[in-house]
Coordinates of C-alpha atoms and ligand atoms in Angstrom, one line a residue:
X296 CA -6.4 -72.1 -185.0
X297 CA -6.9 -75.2 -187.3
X298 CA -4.9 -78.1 -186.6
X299 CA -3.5 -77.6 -190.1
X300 CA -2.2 -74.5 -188.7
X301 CA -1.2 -75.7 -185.3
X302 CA 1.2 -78.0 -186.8
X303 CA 2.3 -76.0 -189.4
X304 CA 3.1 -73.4 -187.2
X305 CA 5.1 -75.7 -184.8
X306 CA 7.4 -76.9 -187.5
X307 CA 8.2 -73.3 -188.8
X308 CA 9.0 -72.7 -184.5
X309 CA 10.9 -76.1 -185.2
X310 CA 13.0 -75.1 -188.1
X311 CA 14.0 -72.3 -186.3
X312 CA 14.8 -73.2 -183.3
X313 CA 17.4 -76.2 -184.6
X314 CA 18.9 -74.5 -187.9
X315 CA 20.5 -77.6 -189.5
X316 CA 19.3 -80.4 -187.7
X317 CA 17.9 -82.2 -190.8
X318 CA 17.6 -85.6 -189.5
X319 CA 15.6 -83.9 -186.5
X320 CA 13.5 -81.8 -188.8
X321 CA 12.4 -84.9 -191.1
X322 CA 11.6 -86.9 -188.2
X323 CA 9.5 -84.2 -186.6
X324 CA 8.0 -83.7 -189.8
X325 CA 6.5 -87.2 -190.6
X326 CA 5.2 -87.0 -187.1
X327 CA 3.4 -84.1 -187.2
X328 CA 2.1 -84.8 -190.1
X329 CA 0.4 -87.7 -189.1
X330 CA -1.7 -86.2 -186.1
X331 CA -4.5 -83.8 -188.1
X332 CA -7.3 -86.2 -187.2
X333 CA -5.8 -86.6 -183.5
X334 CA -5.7 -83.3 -182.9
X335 CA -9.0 -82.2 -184.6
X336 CA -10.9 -85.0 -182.3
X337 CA -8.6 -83.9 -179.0
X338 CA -8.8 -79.6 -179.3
X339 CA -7.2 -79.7 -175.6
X340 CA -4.1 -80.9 -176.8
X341 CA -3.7 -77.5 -178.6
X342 CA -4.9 -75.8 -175.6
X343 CA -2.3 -77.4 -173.6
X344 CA 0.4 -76.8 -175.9
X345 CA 1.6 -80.9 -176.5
X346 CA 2.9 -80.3 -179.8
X347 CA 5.0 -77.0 -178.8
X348 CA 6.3 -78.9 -175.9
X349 CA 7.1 -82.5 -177.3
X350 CA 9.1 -81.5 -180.1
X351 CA 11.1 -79.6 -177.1
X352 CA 13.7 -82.0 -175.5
X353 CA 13.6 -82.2 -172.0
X354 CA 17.4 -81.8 -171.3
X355 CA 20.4 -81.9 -173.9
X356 CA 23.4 -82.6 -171.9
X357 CA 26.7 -81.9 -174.3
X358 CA 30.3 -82.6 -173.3
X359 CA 33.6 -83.3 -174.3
X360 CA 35.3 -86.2 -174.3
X361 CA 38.7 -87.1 -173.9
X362 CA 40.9 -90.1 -174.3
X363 CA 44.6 -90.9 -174.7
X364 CA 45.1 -93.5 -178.0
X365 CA 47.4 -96.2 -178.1
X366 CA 50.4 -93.8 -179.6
X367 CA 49.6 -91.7 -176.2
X368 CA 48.2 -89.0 -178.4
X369 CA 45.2 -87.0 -176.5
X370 CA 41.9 -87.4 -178.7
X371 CA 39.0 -85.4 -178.1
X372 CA 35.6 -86.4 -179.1
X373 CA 31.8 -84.7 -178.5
X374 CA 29.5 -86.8 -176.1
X375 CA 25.5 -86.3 -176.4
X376 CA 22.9 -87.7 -174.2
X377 CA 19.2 -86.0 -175.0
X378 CA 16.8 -86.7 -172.5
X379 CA 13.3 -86.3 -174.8
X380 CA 10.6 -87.3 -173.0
X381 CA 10.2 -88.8 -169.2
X382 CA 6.0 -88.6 -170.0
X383 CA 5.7 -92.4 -169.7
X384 CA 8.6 -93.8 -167.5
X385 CA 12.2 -93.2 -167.3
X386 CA 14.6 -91.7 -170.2
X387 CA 15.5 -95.0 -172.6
X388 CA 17.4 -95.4 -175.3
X389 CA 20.4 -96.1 -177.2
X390 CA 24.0 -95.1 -177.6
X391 CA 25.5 -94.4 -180.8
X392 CA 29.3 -94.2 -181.7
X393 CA 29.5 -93.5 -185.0
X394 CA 31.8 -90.6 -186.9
X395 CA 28.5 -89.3 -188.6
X396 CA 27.1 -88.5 -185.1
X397 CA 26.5 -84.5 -184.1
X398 CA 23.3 -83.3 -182.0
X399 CA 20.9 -83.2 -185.3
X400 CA 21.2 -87.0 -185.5
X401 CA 21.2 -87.5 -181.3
X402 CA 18.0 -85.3 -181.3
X403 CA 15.8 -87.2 -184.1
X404 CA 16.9 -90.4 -183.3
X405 CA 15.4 -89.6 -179.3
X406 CA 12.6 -88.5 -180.5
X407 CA 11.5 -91.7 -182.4
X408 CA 12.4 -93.2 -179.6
X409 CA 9.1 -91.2 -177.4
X410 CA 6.7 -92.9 -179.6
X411 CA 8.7 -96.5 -180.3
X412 CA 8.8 -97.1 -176.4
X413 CA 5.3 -96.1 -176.2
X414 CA 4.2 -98.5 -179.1
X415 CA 5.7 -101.2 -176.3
X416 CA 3.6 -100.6 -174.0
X417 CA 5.8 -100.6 -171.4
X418 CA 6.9 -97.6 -169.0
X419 CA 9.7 -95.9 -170.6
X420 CA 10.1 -92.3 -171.6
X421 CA 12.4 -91.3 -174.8
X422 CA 15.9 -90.3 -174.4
X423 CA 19.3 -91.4 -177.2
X424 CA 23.2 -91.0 -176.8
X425 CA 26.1 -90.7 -178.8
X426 CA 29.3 -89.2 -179.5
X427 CA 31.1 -88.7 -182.7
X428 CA 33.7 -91.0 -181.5
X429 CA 34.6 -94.2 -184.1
X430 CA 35.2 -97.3 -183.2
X431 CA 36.4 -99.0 -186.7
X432 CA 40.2 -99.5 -186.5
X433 CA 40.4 -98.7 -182.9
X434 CA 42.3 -101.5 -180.3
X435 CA 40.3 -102.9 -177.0
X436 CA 42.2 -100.3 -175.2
X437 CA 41.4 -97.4 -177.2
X438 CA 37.9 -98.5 -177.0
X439 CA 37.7 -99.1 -173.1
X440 CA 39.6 -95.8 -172.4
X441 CA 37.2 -93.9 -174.4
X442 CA 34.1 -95.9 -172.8
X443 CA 35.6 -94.9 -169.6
X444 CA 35.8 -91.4 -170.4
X445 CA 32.2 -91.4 -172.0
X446 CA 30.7 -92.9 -168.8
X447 CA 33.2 -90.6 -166.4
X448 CA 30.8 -87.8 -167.6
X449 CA 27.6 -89.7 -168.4
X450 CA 27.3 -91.3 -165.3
X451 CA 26.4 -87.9 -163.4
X452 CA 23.0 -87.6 -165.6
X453 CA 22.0 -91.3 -165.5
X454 CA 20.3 -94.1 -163.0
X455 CA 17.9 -96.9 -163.1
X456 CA 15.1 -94.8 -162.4
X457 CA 16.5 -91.9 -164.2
X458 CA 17.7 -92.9 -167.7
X459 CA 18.9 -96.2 -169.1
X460 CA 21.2 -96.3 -172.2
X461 CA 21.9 -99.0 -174.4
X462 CA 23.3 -100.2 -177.7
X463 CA 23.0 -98.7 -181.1
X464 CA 25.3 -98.2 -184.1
X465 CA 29.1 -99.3 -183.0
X466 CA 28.1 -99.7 -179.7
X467 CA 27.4 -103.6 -178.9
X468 CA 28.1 -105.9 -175.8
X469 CA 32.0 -104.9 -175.5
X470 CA 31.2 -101.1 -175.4
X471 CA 28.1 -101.7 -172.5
X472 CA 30.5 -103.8 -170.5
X473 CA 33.2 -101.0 -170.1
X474 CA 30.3 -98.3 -169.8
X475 CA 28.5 -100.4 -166.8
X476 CA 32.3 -101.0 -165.1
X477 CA 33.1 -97.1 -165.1
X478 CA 29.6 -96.4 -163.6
X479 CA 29.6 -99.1 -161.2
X480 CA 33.0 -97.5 -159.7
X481 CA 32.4 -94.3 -159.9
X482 CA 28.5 -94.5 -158.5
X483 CA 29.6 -97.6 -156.1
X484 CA 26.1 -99.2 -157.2
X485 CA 25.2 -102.5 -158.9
X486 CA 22.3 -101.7 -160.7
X487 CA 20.4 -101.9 -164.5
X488 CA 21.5 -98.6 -165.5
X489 CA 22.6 -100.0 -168.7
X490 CA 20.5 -102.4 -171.0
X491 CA 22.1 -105.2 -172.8
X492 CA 24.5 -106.4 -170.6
X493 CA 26.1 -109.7 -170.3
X494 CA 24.4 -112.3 -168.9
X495 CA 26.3 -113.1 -166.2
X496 CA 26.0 -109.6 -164.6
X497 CA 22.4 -108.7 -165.4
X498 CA 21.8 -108.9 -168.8
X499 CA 19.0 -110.2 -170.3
X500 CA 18.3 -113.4 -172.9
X501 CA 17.0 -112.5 -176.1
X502 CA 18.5 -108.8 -175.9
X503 CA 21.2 -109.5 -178.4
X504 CA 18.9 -111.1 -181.0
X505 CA 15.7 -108.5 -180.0
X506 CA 15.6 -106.6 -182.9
X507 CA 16.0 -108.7 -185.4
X508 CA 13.9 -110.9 -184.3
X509 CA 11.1 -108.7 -183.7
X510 CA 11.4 -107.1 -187.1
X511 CA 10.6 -110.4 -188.4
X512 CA 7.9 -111.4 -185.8
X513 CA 5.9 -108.1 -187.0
X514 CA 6.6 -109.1 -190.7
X515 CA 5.1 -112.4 -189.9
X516 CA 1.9 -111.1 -188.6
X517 CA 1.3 -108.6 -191.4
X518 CA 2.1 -111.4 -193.6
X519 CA -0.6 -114.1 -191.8
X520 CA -3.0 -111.4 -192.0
X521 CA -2.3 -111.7 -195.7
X522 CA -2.2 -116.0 -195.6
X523 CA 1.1 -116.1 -195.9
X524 CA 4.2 -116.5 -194.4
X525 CA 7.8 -116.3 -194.7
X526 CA 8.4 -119.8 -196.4
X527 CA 9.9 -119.5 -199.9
X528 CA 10.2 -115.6 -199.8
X529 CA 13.6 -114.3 -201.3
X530 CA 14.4 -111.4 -198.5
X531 CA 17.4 -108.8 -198.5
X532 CA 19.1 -106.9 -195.8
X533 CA 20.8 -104.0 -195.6
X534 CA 23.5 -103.7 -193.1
X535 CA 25.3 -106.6 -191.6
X536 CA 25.6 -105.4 -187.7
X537 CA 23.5 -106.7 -185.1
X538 CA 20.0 -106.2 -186.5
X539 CA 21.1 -107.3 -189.4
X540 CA 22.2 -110.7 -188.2
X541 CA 19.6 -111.7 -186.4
X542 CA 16.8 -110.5 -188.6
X543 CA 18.6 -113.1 -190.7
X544 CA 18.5 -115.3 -188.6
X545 CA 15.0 -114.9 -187.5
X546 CA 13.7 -115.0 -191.7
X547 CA 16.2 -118.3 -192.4
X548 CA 14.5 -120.1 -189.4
X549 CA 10.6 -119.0 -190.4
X550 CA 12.0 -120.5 -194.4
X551 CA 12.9 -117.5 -195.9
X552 CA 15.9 -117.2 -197.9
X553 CA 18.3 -113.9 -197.5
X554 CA 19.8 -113.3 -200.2
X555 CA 22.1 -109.9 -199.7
X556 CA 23.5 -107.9 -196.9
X557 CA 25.4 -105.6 -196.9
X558 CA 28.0 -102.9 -195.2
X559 CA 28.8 -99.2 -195.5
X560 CA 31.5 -100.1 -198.3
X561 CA 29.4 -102.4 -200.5
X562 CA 26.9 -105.4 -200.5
X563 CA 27.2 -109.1 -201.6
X564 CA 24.8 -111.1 -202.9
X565 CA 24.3 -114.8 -202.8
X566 CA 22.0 -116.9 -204.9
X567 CA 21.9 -119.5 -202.8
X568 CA 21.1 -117.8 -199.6
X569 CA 23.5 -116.2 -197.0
X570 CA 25.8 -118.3 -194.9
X571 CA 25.3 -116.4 -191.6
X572 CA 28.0 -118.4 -190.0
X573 CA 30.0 -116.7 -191.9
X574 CA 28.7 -113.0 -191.9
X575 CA 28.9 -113.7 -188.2
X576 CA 32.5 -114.5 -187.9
X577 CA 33.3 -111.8 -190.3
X578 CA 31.5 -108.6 -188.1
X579 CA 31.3 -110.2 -185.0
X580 CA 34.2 -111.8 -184.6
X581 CA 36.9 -110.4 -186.8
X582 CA 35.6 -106.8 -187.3
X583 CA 35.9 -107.0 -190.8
X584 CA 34.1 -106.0 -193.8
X585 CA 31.5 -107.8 -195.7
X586 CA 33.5 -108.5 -198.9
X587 CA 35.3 -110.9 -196.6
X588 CA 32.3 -112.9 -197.2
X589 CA 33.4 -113.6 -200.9
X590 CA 37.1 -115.2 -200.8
X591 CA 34.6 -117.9 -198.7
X592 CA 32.4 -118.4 -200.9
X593 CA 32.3 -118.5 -204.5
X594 CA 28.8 -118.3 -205.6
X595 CA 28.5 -115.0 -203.9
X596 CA 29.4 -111.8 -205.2
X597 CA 30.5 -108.1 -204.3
X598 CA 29.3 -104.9 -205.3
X599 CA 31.0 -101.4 -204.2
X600 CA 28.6 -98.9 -202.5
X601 CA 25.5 -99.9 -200.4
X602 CA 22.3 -98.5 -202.1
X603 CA 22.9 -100.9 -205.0
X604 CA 21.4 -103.5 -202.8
X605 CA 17.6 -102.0 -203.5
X606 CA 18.1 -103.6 -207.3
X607 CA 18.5 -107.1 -206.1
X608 CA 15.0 -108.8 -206.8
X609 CA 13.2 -109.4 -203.6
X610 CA 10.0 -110.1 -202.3
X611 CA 10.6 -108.8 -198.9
X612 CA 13.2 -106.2 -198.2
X613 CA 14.6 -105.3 -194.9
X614 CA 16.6 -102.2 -194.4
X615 CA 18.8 -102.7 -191.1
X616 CA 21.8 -100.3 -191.5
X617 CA 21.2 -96.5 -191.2
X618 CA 18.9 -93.2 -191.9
X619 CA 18.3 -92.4 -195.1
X620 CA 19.9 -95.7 -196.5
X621 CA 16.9 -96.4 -199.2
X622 CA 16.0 -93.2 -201.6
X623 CA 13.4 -92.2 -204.0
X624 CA 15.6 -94.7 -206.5
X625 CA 16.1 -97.1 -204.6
X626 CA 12.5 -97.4 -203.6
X627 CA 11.6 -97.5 -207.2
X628 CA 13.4 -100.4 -207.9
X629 CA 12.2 -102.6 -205.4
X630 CA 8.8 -101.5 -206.5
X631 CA 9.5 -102.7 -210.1
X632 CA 11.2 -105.8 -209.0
X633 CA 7.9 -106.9 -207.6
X634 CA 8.7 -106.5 -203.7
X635 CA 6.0 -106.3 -201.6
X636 CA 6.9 -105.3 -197.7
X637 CA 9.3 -103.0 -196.6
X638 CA 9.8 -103.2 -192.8
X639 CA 12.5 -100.7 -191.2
X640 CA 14.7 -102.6 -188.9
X641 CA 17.0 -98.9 -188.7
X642 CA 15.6 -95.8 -187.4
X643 CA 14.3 -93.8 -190.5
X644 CA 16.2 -95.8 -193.3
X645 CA 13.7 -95.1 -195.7
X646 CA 13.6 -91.2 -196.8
X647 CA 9.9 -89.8 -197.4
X648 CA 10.1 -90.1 -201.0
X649 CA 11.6 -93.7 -200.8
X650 CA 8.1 -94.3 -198.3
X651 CA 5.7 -92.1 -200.8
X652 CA 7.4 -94.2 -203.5
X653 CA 6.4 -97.7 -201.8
X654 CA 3.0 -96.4 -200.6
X655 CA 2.2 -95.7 -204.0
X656 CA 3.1 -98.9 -205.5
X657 CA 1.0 -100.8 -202.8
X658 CA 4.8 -101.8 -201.1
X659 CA 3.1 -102.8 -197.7
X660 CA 5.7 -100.5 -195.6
X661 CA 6.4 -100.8 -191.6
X662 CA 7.5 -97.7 -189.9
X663 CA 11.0 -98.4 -188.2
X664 CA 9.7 -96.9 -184.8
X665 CA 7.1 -100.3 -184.9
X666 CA 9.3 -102.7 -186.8
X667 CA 12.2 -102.3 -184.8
X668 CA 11.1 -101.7 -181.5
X669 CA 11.7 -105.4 -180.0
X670 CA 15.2 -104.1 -179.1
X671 CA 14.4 -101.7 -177.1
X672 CA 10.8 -103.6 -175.3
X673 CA 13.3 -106.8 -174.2
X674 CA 15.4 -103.8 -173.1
X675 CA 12.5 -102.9 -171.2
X676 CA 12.0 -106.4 -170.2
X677 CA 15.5 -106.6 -168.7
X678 CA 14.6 -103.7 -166.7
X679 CA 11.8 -106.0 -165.4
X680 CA 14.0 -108.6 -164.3
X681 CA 17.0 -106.1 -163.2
X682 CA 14.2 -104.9 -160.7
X683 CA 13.0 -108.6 -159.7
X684 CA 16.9 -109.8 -159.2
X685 CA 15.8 -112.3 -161.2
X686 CA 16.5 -113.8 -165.0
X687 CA 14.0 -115.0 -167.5
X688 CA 14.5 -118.5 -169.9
X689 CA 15.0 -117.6 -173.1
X690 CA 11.6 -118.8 -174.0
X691 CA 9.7 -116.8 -171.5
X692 CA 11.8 -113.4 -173.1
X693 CA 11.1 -114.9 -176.6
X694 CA 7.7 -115.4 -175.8
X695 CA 7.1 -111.5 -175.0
X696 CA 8.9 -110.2 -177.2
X697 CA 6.9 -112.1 -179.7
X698 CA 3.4 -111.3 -178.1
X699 CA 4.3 -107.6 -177.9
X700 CA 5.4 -107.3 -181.5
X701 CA 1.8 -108.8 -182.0
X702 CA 0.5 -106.4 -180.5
X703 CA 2.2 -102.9 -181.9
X704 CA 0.9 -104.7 -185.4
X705 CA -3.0 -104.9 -183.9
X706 CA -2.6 -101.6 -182.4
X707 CA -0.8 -99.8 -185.2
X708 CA -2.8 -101.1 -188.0
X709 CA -6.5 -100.4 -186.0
X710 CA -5.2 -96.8 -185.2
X711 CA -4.6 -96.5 -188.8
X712 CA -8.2 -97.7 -189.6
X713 CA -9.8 -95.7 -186.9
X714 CA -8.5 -91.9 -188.7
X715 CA -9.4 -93.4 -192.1
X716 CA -6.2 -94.5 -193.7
X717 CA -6.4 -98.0 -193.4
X718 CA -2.9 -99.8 -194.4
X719 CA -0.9 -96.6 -193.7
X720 CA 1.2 -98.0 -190.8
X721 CA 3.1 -94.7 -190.7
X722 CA 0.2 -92.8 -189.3
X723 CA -1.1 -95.7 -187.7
X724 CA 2.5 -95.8 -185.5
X725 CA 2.8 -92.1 -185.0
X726 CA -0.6 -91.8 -183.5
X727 CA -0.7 -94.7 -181.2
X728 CA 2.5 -93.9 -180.2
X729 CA 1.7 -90.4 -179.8
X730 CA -1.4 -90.7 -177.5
X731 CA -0.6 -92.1 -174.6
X732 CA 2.4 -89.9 -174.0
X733 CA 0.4 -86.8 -175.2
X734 CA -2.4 -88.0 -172.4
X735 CA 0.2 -88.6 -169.7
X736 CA 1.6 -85.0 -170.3
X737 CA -2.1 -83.7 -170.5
X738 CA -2.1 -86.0 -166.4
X739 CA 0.9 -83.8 -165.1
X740 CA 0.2 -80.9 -165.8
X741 CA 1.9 -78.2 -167.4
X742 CA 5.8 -79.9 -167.2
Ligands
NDP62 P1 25.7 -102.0 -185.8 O1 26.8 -101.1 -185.5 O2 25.8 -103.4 -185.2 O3 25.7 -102.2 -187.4 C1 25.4 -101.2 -188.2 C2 25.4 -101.7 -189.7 O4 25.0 -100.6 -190.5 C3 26.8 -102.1 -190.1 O5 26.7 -103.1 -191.1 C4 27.3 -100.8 -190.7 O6 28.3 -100.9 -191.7 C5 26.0 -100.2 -191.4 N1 26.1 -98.7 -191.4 C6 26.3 -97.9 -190.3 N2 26.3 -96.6 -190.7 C7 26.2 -96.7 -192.1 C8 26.2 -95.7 -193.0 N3 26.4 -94.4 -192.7 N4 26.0 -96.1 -194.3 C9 25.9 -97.4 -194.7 N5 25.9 -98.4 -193.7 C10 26.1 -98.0 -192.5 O7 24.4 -101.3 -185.5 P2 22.9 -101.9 -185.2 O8 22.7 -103.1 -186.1 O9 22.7 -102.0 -183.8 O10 22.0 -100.7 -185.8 C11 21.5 -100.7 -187.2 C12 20.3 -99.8 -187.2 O11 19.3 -100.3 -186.4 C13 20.5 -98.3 -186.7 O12 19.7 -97.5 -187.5 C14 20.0 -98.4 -185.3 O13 19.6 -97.1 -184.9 C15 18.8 -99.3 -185.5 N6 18.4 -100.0 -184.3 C16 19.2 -100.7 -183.5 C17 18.7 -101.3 -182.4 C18 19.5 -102.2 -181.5 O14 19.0 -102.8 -180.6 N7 20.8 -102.3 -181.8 C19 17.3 -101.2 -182.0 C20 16.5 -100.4 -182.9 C21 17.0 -99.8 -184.0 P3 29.8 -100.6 -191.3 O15 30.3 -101.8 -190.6 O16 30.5 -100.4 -192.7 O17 29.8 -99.3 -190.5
2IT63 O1 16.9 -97.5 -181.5 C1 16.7 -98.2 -180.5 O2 15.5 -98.5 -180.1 C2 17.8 -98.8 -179.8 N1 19.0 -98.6 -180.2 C3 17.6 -99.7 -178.6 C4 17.4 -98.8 -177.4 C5 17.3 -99.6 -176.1 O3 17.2 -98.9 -175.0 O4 17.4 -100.8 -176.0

């Protein structure tokens, strides 16, 4: 069989097999897409089945959830952990609490998460977590008590050589440290099962800012190749959560100036460039929502709904909140507004018209499983230290984070020249992502 064939014929078994999993199909989709050339140049990975098998999770583990709220009402929630790949190291990934959550979203979101860790270069397989749960309006207590509960059942399928969650949507620092104290008195072990802790118990510097910041570090090297840089550029960001913030922080420090950000209700924009004190205090602090960010200051303004954020006139925009988040419209209007790079701080923000869209207007566009995947390499990196017992400066963590965002650029963008599609950093990420796991499954055997 053709390649052609081979894939088509492993996305049919795909839509089959998952019926309503949409999230999961599109993801799978852009993948296998990208692979022809691989696959015509490496006829033993057809032979050996990779393509059947890594669209195959390794486990799915499902389970309920139960909590008591602050009324003493029982709650039930749905709890996910799908452990994807273990080709290249340990399951990794994040956790996500957010009411939008059901295995569709658990399932695409891990499999990005094979190729992202690979693009690191560092040994960890692809795994992602979640439950349905939401945290918005919910007290400390609730919050711990469902954590608890989470972990109660989590912790049985989990272990620092086994899997290692961490953060993702509505789950930060406070919903890691309840996680890691329910595992470490059930399992009566001390150890890095979770990334992103708090520093004085493990946690690594630079994990709170990793995403953000790499987002921007890869930006900065497409845009050096280019001879330019940051200084002067008018930026937007979606979202206003963590790598949000600190993708903000990361473009106002290199002389960039953000000029909207946004959250699930609406976006604000400010002419003379985003006070992230204040977004900061706001979502971090407060838990409240961005509109906040107007009664402070005046020359900013509010606009209900999220996507109208793509009309705001940008050079560089930088979409950090969710999947799907920038459409076929959206996409055109940062094209006509004269924007330039897209880079995905989210996991599949852009939909695959939005990217056709950019692509087609010469947008330079960065594939979320590069762009964003400091977060989960200092992750990574935290394992390093967890193992050594030892903690990194912040500019040693900086530092490597920076060089290995370098790096997933120069590998991305020469895997994209090497199959003839020079500039397409969405093949170029899929397929260097995709063949050292596909290789270290071809090493073990039939698994
Ligand atoms: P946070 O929970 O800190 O922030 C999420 C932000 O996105 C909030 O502003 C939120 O608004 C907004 N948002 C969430 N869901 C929606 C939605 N359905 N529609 C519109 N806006 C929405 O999460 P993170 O910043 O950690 O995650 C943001 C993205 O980055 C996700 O796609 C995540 O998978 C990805 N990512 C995160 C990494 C990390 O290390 N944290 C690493 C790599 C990728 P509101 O407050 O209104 O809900
Ligand atoms: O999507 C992601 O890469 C994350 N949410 C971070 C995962 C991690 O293990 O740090």
């Amino acid at each position: 069989m053709s390649s052609k064939k081979v894939i088509e014929s492993v996305y049919e078994q795909v839509l089959k097999r998952n019926p309503g999993e949409n999230e999961f199909h599109q993801a799978v989709k852009e993948v296998l897409e990208s692979l022809t050339p691989v696959l015509d140049e490496n006829p033993q990975y057809i032979d050996s089945r990779i393509l059947e098998r890594i669209v195959e999770p390794e486990r799915v583990i499902m389970f309920r959830v139960p909590w008591i709220d602050d009324a003493g009402k029982v709650q039930v929630n749905r709890g996910f952990r799908v452990q994807f790949s273990s080709a290249i190291g340990p399951y990794k990934g994040g956790i996500r609490f957010h009411p939008s959550v059901y295995l569709g979203i658990i399932k695409f979101l891990g499999f990005e998460q094979i190729f992202k860790n690979s693009l690191t270069g560092l040994m960890m397989g692809g795994a992602k977590g979640g439950s349905d749960f939401d945290p918005k309006g919910k007290s400390n207590n609730e919050v711990m008590r469902f954590c608890q509960s989470f972990m109660t059942e989590l912790c049985k399928h989990i272990g620092a050589d086994t899997d290692v969650p961490a953060g993702d949507i509505g789950v930060g620092g406070r919903e890691v440290g309840y996680m890691f104290g329910q595992y470490k008195r059930i399992r009566n072990e001390f150890v890095g099962v979770l990334t992103g802790k708090g520093l004085q118990w493990g946690g690594s510097l630079v994990r709170t800012e990793a995403t953000g910041y790499g987002l921007v570090y890869i930006v900065d090297e497409l845009l050096k190749e280019k001879g330019e840089s940051f200084e002067g550029k008018t930026v937007t960001v979606s979202g206003s959560g963590n790598v949000a913030i600190y993708a903000t922080e990361k473009v106002q420090q290199l002389g960039g100036k953000v000029v909207a950000m946004s959250d699930s209700n609406g976006y604000i924009f400010d002419p003379q460039g985003i006070k992230l004190d204040t977004v900061k205090q706001i979502k971090e602090i407060e838990r409240k929502r961005i509109k906040e960010y107007c009664s402070i200051h005046k020359s900013a303004k509010y606009t209900e709904g999220c996507n109208g954020i793509w009309t705001v006139k940008c050079d560089i925009a930088l979409p950090c909140a969710t999947q799907n988040e920038l459409d076929g419209e959206g996409a055109k209007a940062l094209a006509k507004n004269g924007c330039k790079v897209v880079a995905e701080g989210a996991n599949m923000p852009t939909t695959p018209e939005g990217a056709d869209i950019l692509m087609e207007n010469k947008v330079a566009f960065l594939p979320g499983k590069a762009a964003n995947a400091g977060g989960v390499a200092v992750s990574g990196l935290e394992m390093a230290q967890n193992s050594q017992r030892y903690a990194w400066t912040f500019e040693r963590a900086d530092a490597e984070l920076k060089n290995i965002m370098v790096n997933i650029y120069k590998n991305i963008s020469a895997a994209a020249e090497q199959y003839g599609q020079k500039g397409n950093y969405i093949v170029g990420a899929n397929i260097a992502g995709f063949v050292k796991v596909a290789d270290s499954m071809m090493a073990h055997g039939v698994v």
